[in-house]
């Protein structure tokens, strides 16, 4: 996928972010969002509280992907910033997961 966008392994190792690299990360992010939607559907087949755990992971990862998008898909930290979600965001994500799981039953 990197080669199709004109990105070499050396570029990645040198932390060189290009438009091609960002397009690759965007495509991978889109695919990750699709998989998260599938996980949400599949969680209903799990026994006990396992569905809640899946939903928590979905919410946390979705927030991470949102932050990655805000950073214009630069996950190589060129600007010295890391893609991360705050503790507050994590607590809110758990709250959303609880609400989604309880409301879905």
Tab-separated table of N, CA, C and O in Angstrom:
chain	number	residue	atom	x	y	z
A	1	UNK	N	0.822	-1.190	0.000
A	1	UNK	CA	0.000	0.000	0.000
A	1	UNK	C	0.872	1.262	0.000
A	1	UNK	O	0.553	2.231	-0.681
A	2	UNK	N	1.950	1.242	0.772
A	2	UNK	CA	2.846	2.397	0.810
A	2	UNK	C	3.459	2.659	-0.557
A	2	UNK	O	3.515	3.803	-1.007
A	3	UNK	N	3.907	1.574	-1.211
A	3	UNK	CA	4.546	1.728	-2.518
A	3	UNK	C	3.601	2.355	-3.535
A	3	UNK	O	4.022	3.158	-4.369
A	4	UNK	N	2.321	1.980	-3.475
A	4	UNK	CA	1.342	2.543	-4.410
A	4	UNK	C	1.195	4.046	-4.250
A	4	UNK	O	0.819	4.746	-5.194
A	5	UNK	N	1.485	4.533	-3.058
A	5	UNK	CA	1.400	5.975	-2.789
A	5	UNK	C	2.761	6.659	-2.858
A	5	UNK	O	2.906	7.825	-2.485
A	6	UNK	N	3.785	5.916	-3.326
A	6	UNK	CA	5.108	6.506	-3.484
A	6	UNK	C	5.873	6.698	-2.197
A	6	UNK	O	6.738	7.578	-2.107
A	7	UNK	N	5.579	5.868	-1.199
A	7	UNK	CA	6.246	5.979	0.099
A	7	UNK	C	7.155	4.766	0.276
A	7	UNK	O	6.729	3.628	0.108
A	8	UNK	N	8.395	5.011	0.623
A	8	UNK	CA	9.348	3.917	0.836
A	8	UNK	C	9.472	3.604	2.327
A	8	UNK	O	9.105	4.419	3.183
A	9	UNK	N	10.021	2.433	2.610
A	9	UNK	CA	10.291	2.074	4.008
A	9	UNK	C	11.267	3.053	4.634
A	9	UNK	O	11.143	3.400	5.814
A	10	UNK	N	12.235	3.516	3.848
A	10	UNK	CA	13.201	4.495	4.354
A	10	UNK	C	12.505	5.794	4.766
A	10	UNK	O	12.870	6.402	5.774
A	11	UNK	N	11.507	6.215	3.976
A	11	UNK	CA	10.747	7.418	4.332
A	11	UNK	C	10.115	7.267	5.709
A	11	UNK	O	10.162	8.180	6.532
A	12	UNK	N	9.523	6.109	5.956
A	12	UNK	CA	8.857	5.853	7.240
A	12	UNK	C	9.889	5.821	8.362
A	12	UNK	O	9.689	6.417	9.421
A	13	UNK	N	10.991	5.126	8.126
A	13	UNK	CA	12.032	5.042	9.152
A	13	UNK	C	12.643	6.406	9.473
A	13	UNK	O	13.064	6.660	10.597
A	14	UNK	N	12.657	7.284	8.489
A	14	UNK	CA	13.167	8.645	8.694
A	14	UNK	C	12.079	9.588	9.213
A	14	UNK	O	12.308	10.787	9.356
A	15	UNK	N	10.893	9.033	9.478
A	15	UNK	CA	9.750	9.804	9.975
A	15	UNK	C	9.353	10.922	9.018
A	15	UNK	O	8.941	12.001	9.431
A	16	UNK	N	9.455	10.642	7.729
A	16	UNK	CA	9.097	11.627	6.710
A	16	UNK	C	7.622	11.443	6.332
A	16	UNK	O	7.245	10.449	5.742
A	17	UNK	N	6.841	12.420	6.688
A	17	UNK	CA	5.413	12.384	6.393
A	17	UNK	C	5.174	13.107	5.075
A	17	UNK	O	5.569	14.252	4.910
A	18	UNK	N	4.543	12.402	4.162
A	18	UNK	CA	4.212	12.987	2.858
A	18	UNK	C	2.703	12.874	2.650
A	18	UNK	O	2.006	12.209	3.418
A	19	UNK	N	2.226	13.507	1.601
A	19	UNK	CA	0.805	13.371	1.272
A	19	UNK	C	0.458	11.908	1.017
A	19	UNK	O	-0.592	11.435	1.433
A	20	UNK	N	1.359	11.192	0.342
A	20	UNK	CA	1.130	9.775	0.075
A	20	UNK	C	1.026	8.973	1.362
A	20	UNK	O	0.159	8.103	1.500
A	21	UNK	N	1.917	9.251	2.304
A	21	UNK	CA	1.870	8.547	3.587
A	21	UNK	C	0.546	8.818	4.297
A	21	UNK	O	-0.103	7.892	4.808
A	22	UNK	N	0.135	10.071	4.312
A	22	UNK	CA	-1.123	10.423	4.988
A	22	UNK	C	-2.320	9.757	4.311
A	22	UNK	O	-3.268	9.346	4.989
A	23	UNK	N	-2.273	9.612	2.986
A	23	UNK	CA	-3.364	8.911	2.290
A	23	UNK	C	-3.425	7.448	2.717
A	23	UNK	O	-4.504	6.882	2.896
A	24	UNK	N	-2.271	6.823	2.886
A	24	UNK	CA	-2.233	5.427	3.346
A	24	UNK	C	-2.825	5.319	4.743
A	24	UNK	O	-3.664	4.457	5.014
A	25	UNK	N	-2.415	6.189	5.635
A	25	UNK	CA	-2.927	6.160	7.006
A	25	UNK	C	-4.436	6.423	7.011
A	25	UNK	O	-5.184	5.780	7.760
A	26	UNK	N	-4.899	7.302	6.143
A	26	UNK	CA	-6.332	7.564	6.058
A	26	UNK	C	-7.091	6.313	5.597
A	26	UNK	O	-8.139	5.977	6.148
A	27	UNK	N	-6.550	5.613	4.607
A	27	UNK	CA	-7.187	4.378	4.134
A	27	UNK	C	-7.232	3.320	5.237
A	27	UNK	O	-8.252	2.646	5.419
A	28	UNK	N	-6.141	3.183	5.963
A	28	UNK	CA	-6.095	2.206	7.056
A	28	UNK	C	-7.072	2.606	8.158
A	28	UNK	O	-7.753	1.761	8.747
A	29	UNK	N	-7.182	3.896	8.409
A	29	UNK	CA	-8.131	4.402	9.400
A	29	UNK	C	-9.565	4.096	8.987
A	29	UNK	O	-10.383	3.655	9.802
A	30	UNK	N	-9.875	4.308	7.718
A	30	UNK	CA	-11.219	4.002	7.221
A	30	UNK	C	-11.533	2.520	7.395
A	30	UNK	O	-12.640	2.155	7.810
A	31	UNK	N	-10.564	1.673	7.098
A	31	UNK	CA	-10.770	0.224	7.262
A	31	UNK	C	-10.955	-0.128	8.741
A	31	UNK	O	-11.802	-0.952	9.089
A	32	UNK	N	-10.209	0.521	9.600
A	32	UNK	CA	-10.351	0.275	11.038
A	32	UNK	C	-11.757	0.653	11.504
A	32	UNK	O	-12.363	-0.063	12.312
A	33	UNK	N	-12.289	1.748	10.990
A	33	UNK	CA	-13.654	2.153	11.355
A	33	UNK	C	-14.678	1.106	10.904
A	33	UNK	O	-15.638	0.828	11.622
A	34	UNK	N	-14.474	0.538	9.725
A	34	UNK	CA	-15.362	-0.530	9.255
A	34	UNK	C	-15.316	-1.727	10.207
A	34	UNK	O	-16.355	-2.303	10.560
A	35	UNK	N	-14.124	-2.096	10.620
A	35	UNK	CA	-13.968	-3.233	11.533
A	35	UNK	C	-14.597	-2.946	12.894
A	35	UNK	O	-15.164	-3.847	13.522
A	36	UNK	N	-14.516	-1.701	13.342
A	36	UNK	CA	-15.152	-1.336	14.609
A	36	UNK	C	-16.667	-1.484	14.514
A	36	UNK	O	-17.315	-1.957	15.454
A	37	UNK	N	-17.235	-1.099	13.371
A	37	UNK	CA	-18.693	-1.273	13.181
A	37	UNK	C	-19.059	-2.757	13.214
A	37	UNK	O	-20.071	-3.140	13.804
A	38	UNK	N	-18.230	-3.586	12.609
A	38	UNK	CA	-18.476	-5.032	12.640
A	38	UNK	C	-18.387	-5.575	14.064
A	38	UNK	O	-19.173	-6.440	14.459
A	39	UNK	N	-17.435	-5.065	14.826
A	39	UNK	CA	-17.287	-5.505	16.217
A	39	UNK	C	-18.514	-5.137	17.034
A	39	UNK	O	-18.971	-5.917	17.880
A	40	UNK	N	-19.066	-3.956	16.772
A	40	UNK	CA	-20.271	-3.541	17.489
A	40	UNK	C	-21.436	-4.479	17.207
A	40	UNK	O	-22.207	-4.805	18.107
A	41	UNK	N	-21.546	-4.911	15.982
A	41	UNK	CA	-22.619	-5.851	15.628
A	41	UNK	C	-22.362	-7.206	16.293
A	41	UNK	O	-23.258	-7.807	16.875
A	42	UNK	N	-21.142	-7.663	16.239
A	42	UNK	CA	-20.797	-8.978	16.767
A	42	UNK	C	-20.811	-9.086	18.274
A	42	UNK	O	-20.953	-10.184	18.826
A	43	UNK	N	-20.707	-7.970	18.962
A	43	UNK	CA	-20.648	-8.021	20.433
A	43	UNK	C	-21.902	-8.622	21.049
A	43	UNK	O	-21.868	-9.192	22.130
A	44	UNK	N	-23.016	-8.507	20.338
A	44	UNK	CA	-24.281	-9.021	20.878
A	44	UNK	C	-24.288	-10.549	20.986
A	44	UNK	O	-25.118	-11.108	21.688
A	45	UNK	N	-23.355	-11.201	20.323
A	45	UNK	CA	-23.291	-12.669	20.391
A	45	UNK	C	-22.460	-13.157	21.570
A	45	UNK	O	-22.403	-14.358	21.827
A	46	UNK	N	-21.839	-12.239	22.279
A	46	UNK	CA	-20.972	-12.618	23.395
A	46	UNK	C	-21.764	-12.733	24.693
A	46	UNK	O	-22.678	-11.950	24.938
A	47	UNK	N	-21.383	-13.673	25.531
A	47	UNK	CA	-22.085	-13.841	26.808
A	47	UNK	C	-21.636	-12.820	27.855
A	47	UNK	O	-20.562	-12.242	27.760
A	48	UNK	N	-22.480	-12.597	28.820
A	48	UNK	CA	-22.124	-11.780	29.990
A	48	UNK	C	-21.696	-10.376	29.648
A	48	UNK	O	-22.271	-9.722	28.783
A	49	UNK	N	-20.668	-9.918	30.344
A	49	UNK	CA	-20.202	-8.541	30.194
A	49	UNK	C	-19.179	-8.379	29.069
A	49	UNK	O	-18.686	-7.274	28.854
A	50	UNK	N	-18.883	-9.438	28.366
A	50	UNK	CA	-17.884	-9.349	27.299
A	50	UNK	C	-18.277	-8.323	26.244
A	50	UNK	O	-17.437	-7.625	25.694
A	51	UNK	N	-19.572	-8.204	25.943
A	51	UNK	CA	-20.037	-7.205	24.986
A	51	UNK	C	-19.712	-5.791	25.439
A	51	UNK	O	-19.373	-4.930	24.619
A	52	UNK	N	-19.804	-5.552	26.736
A	52	UNK	CA	-19.445	-4.244	27.280
A	52	UNK	C	-17.961	-3.967	27.054
A	52	UNK	O	-17.586	-2.862	26.653
A	53	UNK	N	-17.130	-4.961	27.293
A	53	UNK	CA	-15.694	-4.776	27.087
A	53	UNK	C	-15.384	-4.469	25.623
A	53	UNK	O	-14.562	-3.610	25.319
A	54	UNK	N	-16.052	-5.162	24.724
A	54	UNK	CA	-15.870	-4.885	23.294
A	54	UNK	C	-16.270	-3.445	22.992
A	54	UNK	O	-15.556	-2.716	22.300
A	55	UNK	N	-17.395	-3.005	23.538
A	55	UNK	CA	-17.869	-1.642	23.268
A	55	UNK	C	-16.906	-0.605	23.839
A	55	UNK	O	-16.674	0.436	23.212
A	56	UNK	N	-16.332	-0.869	24.994
A	56	UNK	CA	-15.346	0.058	25.561
A	56	UNK	C	-14.154	0.184	24.624
A	56	UNK	O	-13.691	1.295	24.319
A	57	UNK	N	-13.660	-0.936	24.124
A	57	UNK	CA	-12.527	-0.913	23.204
A	57	UNK	C	-12.895	-0.164	21.925
A	57	UNK	O	-12.114	0.641	21.413
A	58	UNK	N	-14.091	-0.405	21.415
A	58	UNK	CA	-14.560	0.284	20.211
A	58	UNK	C	-14.569	1.792	20.440
A	58	UNK	O	-14.074	2.567	19.615
A	59	UNK	N	-15.124	2.219	21.555
A	59	UNK	CA	-15.215	3.658	21.841
A	59	UNK	C	-13.834	4.289	21.990
A	59	UNK	O	-13.578	5.377	21.462
A	60	UNK	N	-12.937	3.612	22.695
A	60	UNK	CA	-11.587	4.145	22.886
A	60	UNK	C	-10.844	4.244	21.556
A	60	UNK	O	-10.206	5.262	21.255
A	61	UNK	N	-10.932	3.197	20.767
A	61	UNK	CA	-10.215	3.181	19.491
A	61	UNK	C	-10.812	4.200	18.522
A	61	UNK	O	-10.091	4.858	17.773
A	62	UNK	N	-12.122	4.340	18.566
A	62	UNK	CA	-12.776	5.333	17.706
A	62	UNK	C	-12.284	6.743	18.066
A	62	UNK	O	-12.003	7.558	17.181
A	63	UNK	N	-12.153	7.038	19.355
A	63	UNK	CA	-11.624	8.335	19.781
A	63	UNK	C	-10.186	8.530	19.306
A	63	UNK	O	-9.798	9.613	18.875
A	64	UNK	N	-9.390	7.453	19.369
A	64	UNK	CA	-8.009	7.514	18.884
A	64	UNK	C	-7.991	7.840	17.383
A	64	UNK	O	-7.238	8.702	16.931
A	65	UNK	N	-8.855	7.166	16.624
A	65	UNK	CA	-8.917	7.410	15.182
A	65	UNK	C	-9.383	8.833	14.879
A	65	UNK	O	-8.892	9.463	13.935
A	66	UNK	N	-10.322	9.334	15.677
A	66	UNK	CA	-10.771	10.721	15.508
A	66	UNK	C	-9.601	11.684	15.729
A	66	UNK	O	-9.430	12.650	14.985
A	67	UNK	N	-8.804	11.426	16.753
A	67	UNK	CA	-7.654	12.280	17.041
A	67	UNK	C	-6.616	12.193	15.921
A	67	UNK	O	-6.011	13.191	15.538
A	68	UNK	N	-6.430	10.999	15.389
A	68	UNK	CA	-5.509	10.812	14.268
A	68	UNK	C	-5.961	11.649	13.071
A	68	UNK	O	-5.153	12.290	12.395
A	69	UNK	N	-7.264	11.684	12.838
A	69	UNK	CA	-7.813	12.491	11.749
A	69	UNK	C	-7.568	13.983	12.005
A	69	UNK	O	-7.184	14.718	11.094
A	70	UNK	N	-7.758	14.416	13.245
A	70	UNK	CA	-7.509	15.819	13.603
A	70	UNK	C	-6.046	16.183	13.322
A	70	UNK	O	-5.740	17.291	12.881
A	71	UNK	N	-5.148	15.237	13.544
A	71	UNK	CA	-3.718	15.470	13.314
A	71	UNK	C	-3.336	15.238	11.849
A	71	UNK	O	-2.151	15.118	11.524
A	72	UNK	N	-4.361	15.168	10.992
A	72	UNK	CA	-4.170	15.014	9.547
A	72	UNK	C	-3.378	13.756	9.204
A	72	UNK	O	-2.557	13.742	8.289
A	73	UNK	N	-3.617	12.691	9.960
A	73	UNK	CA	-3.065	11.352	9.727
A	73	UNK	C	-1.546	11.288	9.883
A	73	UNK	O	-0.901	10.391	9.364
A	74	UNK	N	-0.978	12.225	10.618
A	74	UNK	CA	0.462	12.214	10.891
A	74	UNK	C	0.699	11.477	12.198
A	74	UNK	O	0.660	12.064	13.276
A	75	UNK	N	0.952	10.189	12.106
A	75	UNK	CA	1.222	9.413	13.313
A	75	UNK	C	2.714	9.140	13.491
A	75	UNK	O	3.110	8.305	14.291
A	76	UNK	N	3.526	9.847	12.745
A	76	UNK	CA	4.976	9.703	12.891
A	76	UNK	C	5.562	10.763	13.813
A	76	UNK	O	6.760	10.816	14.005
A	77	UNK	N	4.702	11.606	14.348
A	77	UNK	CA	5.096	12.564	15.382
A	77	UNK	C	6.092	13.601	14.930
A	77	UNK	O	6.964	14.019	15.684
A	78	UNK	N	5.985	14.024	13.697
A	78	UNK	CA	6.901	15.032	13.168
A	78	UNK	C	6.869	16.304	14.007
A	78	UNK	O	7.884	16.920	14.272
A	79	UNK	N	5.691	16.697	14.434
A	79	UNK	CA	5.561	17.938	15.210
A	79	UNK	C	5.838	17.719	16.701
A	79	UNK	O	5.599	18.591	17.504
A	80	UNK	N	6.312	16.540	17.045
A	80	UNK	CA	6.590	16.255	18.438
A	80	UNK	C	5.359	15.871	19.232
A	80	UNK	O	5.412	15.696	20.440
A	81	UNK	N	4.234	15.742	18.552
A	81	UNK	CA	2.983	15.376	19.219
A	81	UNK	C	2.689	13.908	18.961
A	81	UNK	O	2.983	13.376	17.905
A	82	UNK	N	2.093	13.279	19.921
A	82	UNK	CA	1.665	11.893	19.750
A	82	UNK	C	0.153	11.870	19.636
A	82	UNK	O	-0.536	12.692	20.220
A	83	UNK	N	-0.330	10.914	18.879
A	83	UNK	CA	-1.773	10.716	18.806
A	83	UNK	C	-2.165	10.043	20.113
A	83	UNK	O	-1.665	8.977	20.455
A	84	UNK	N	-3.022	10.714	20.867
A	84	UNK	CA	-3.424	10.163	22.157
A	84	UNK	C	-4.791	10.703	22.532
A	84	UNK	O	-5.258	11.692	21.962
A	85	UNK	N	-5.394	10.028	23.481
A	85	UNK	CA	-6.649	10.531	24.034
A	85	UNK	C	-6.427	10.743	25.530
A	85	UNK	O	-5.718	9.986	26.185
A	86	UNK	N	-7.031	11.785	26.036
A	86	UNK	CA	-6.824	12.166	27.433
A	86	UNK	C	-7.579	11.230	28.376
A	86	UNK	O	-8.454	10.467	27.962
A	87	UNK	N	-7.255	11.336	29.638
A	87	UNK	CA	-7.952	10.553	30.659
A	87	UNK	C	-9.438	10.895	30.669
A	87	UNK	O	-10.277	9.991	30.773
A	88	UNK	N	-9.764	12.165	30.533
A	88	UNK	CA	-11.172	12.581	30.484
A	88	UNK	C	-11.872	11.927	29.304
A	88	UNK	O	-12.993	11.418	29.429
A	89	UNK	N	-11.227	11.935	28.140
A	89	UNK	CA	-11.813	11.300	26.959
A	89	UNK	C	-12.029	9.799	27.195
A	89	UNK	O	-13.022	9.239	26.731
A	90	UNK	N	-11.113	9.183	27.898
A	90	UNK	CA	-11.245	7.745	28.192
A	90	UNK	C	-12.443	7.487	29.099
A	90	UNK	O	-13.207	6.545	28.875
A	91	UNK	N	-12.614	8.326	30.111
A	91	UNK	CA	-13.756	8.176	31.021
A	91	UNK	C	-15.065	8.368	30.261
A	91	UNK	O	-16.022	7.603	30.427
A	92	UNK	N	-15.102	9.378	29.402
A	92	UNK	CA	-16.304	9.626	28.599
A	92	UNK	C	-16.575	8.448	27.670
A	92	UNK	O	-17.725	8.035	27.482
A	93	UNK	N	-15.527	7.887	27.086
A	93	UNK	CA	-15.684	6.732	26.195
A	93	UNK	C	-16.281	5.540	26.944
A	93	UNK	O	-17.155	4.840	26.416
A	94	UNK	N	-15.836	5.320	28.167
A	94	UNK	CA	-16.403	4.230	28.978
A	94	UNK	C	-17.877	4.515	29.266
A	94	UNK	O	-18.720	3.616	29.186
A	95	UNK	N	-18.200	5.773	29.551
A	95	UNK	CA	-19.597	6.146	29.775
A	95	UNK	C	-20.452	5.892	28.543
A	95	UNK	O	-21.565	5.363	28.639
A	96	UNK	N	-19.933	6.253	27.372
A	96	UNK	CA	-20.668	5.991	26.127
A	96	UNK	C	-20.871	4.493	25.925
A	96	UNK	O	-21.938	4.049	25.507
A	97	UNK	N	-19.839	3.718	26.231
A	97	UNK	CA	-19.936	2.267	26.071
A	97	UNK	C	-20.995	1.698	27.005
A	97	UNK	O	-21.791	0.843	26.592
A	98	UNK	N	-21.003	2.169	28.240
A	98	UNK	CA	-22.027	1.698	29.191
A	98	UNK	C	-23.429	2.049	28.702
A	98	UNK	O	-24.326	1.202	28.686
A	99	UNK	N	-23.589	3.283	28.255
A	99	UNK	CA	-24.903	3.721	27.772
A	99	UNK	C	-25.322	2.913	26.558
A	99	UNK	O	-26.465	2.436	26.474
A	100	UNK	N	-24.411	2.767	25.596
A	100	UNK	CA	-24.712	2.024	24.370
A	100	UNK	C	-25.081	0.584	24.681
A	100	UNK	O	-26.040	0.041	24.108
A	101	UNK	N	-24.355	-0.021	25.581
A	101	UNK	CA	-24.585	-1.439	25.904
A	101	UNK	C	-25.899	-1.602	26.656
A	101	UNK	O	-26.689	-2.496	26.355
A	102	UNK	N	-26.164	-0.746	27.623
A	102	UNK	CA	-27.400	-0.839	28.413
A	102	UNK	C	-28.605	-0.484	27.538
A	102	UNK	O	-29.632	-1.151	27.586
A	103	UNK	N	-28.496	0.570	26.762
A	103	UNK	CA	-29.607	1.013	25.908
A	103	UNK	C	-29.898	-0.002	24.811
A	103	UNK	O	-31.040	-0.111	24.355
A	104	UNK	N	-28.883	-0.763	24.419
A	104	UNK	CA	-29.059	-1.733	23.359
A	104	UNK	C	-29.746	-3.010	23.799
A	104	UNK	O	-30.126	-3.844	22.994
A	105	UNK	N	-29.938	-3.190	25.097
A	105	UNK	CA	-30.550	-4.428	25.599
A	105	UNK	C	-32.031	-4.288	25.771
A	105	UNK	O	-32.646	-3.330	25.836
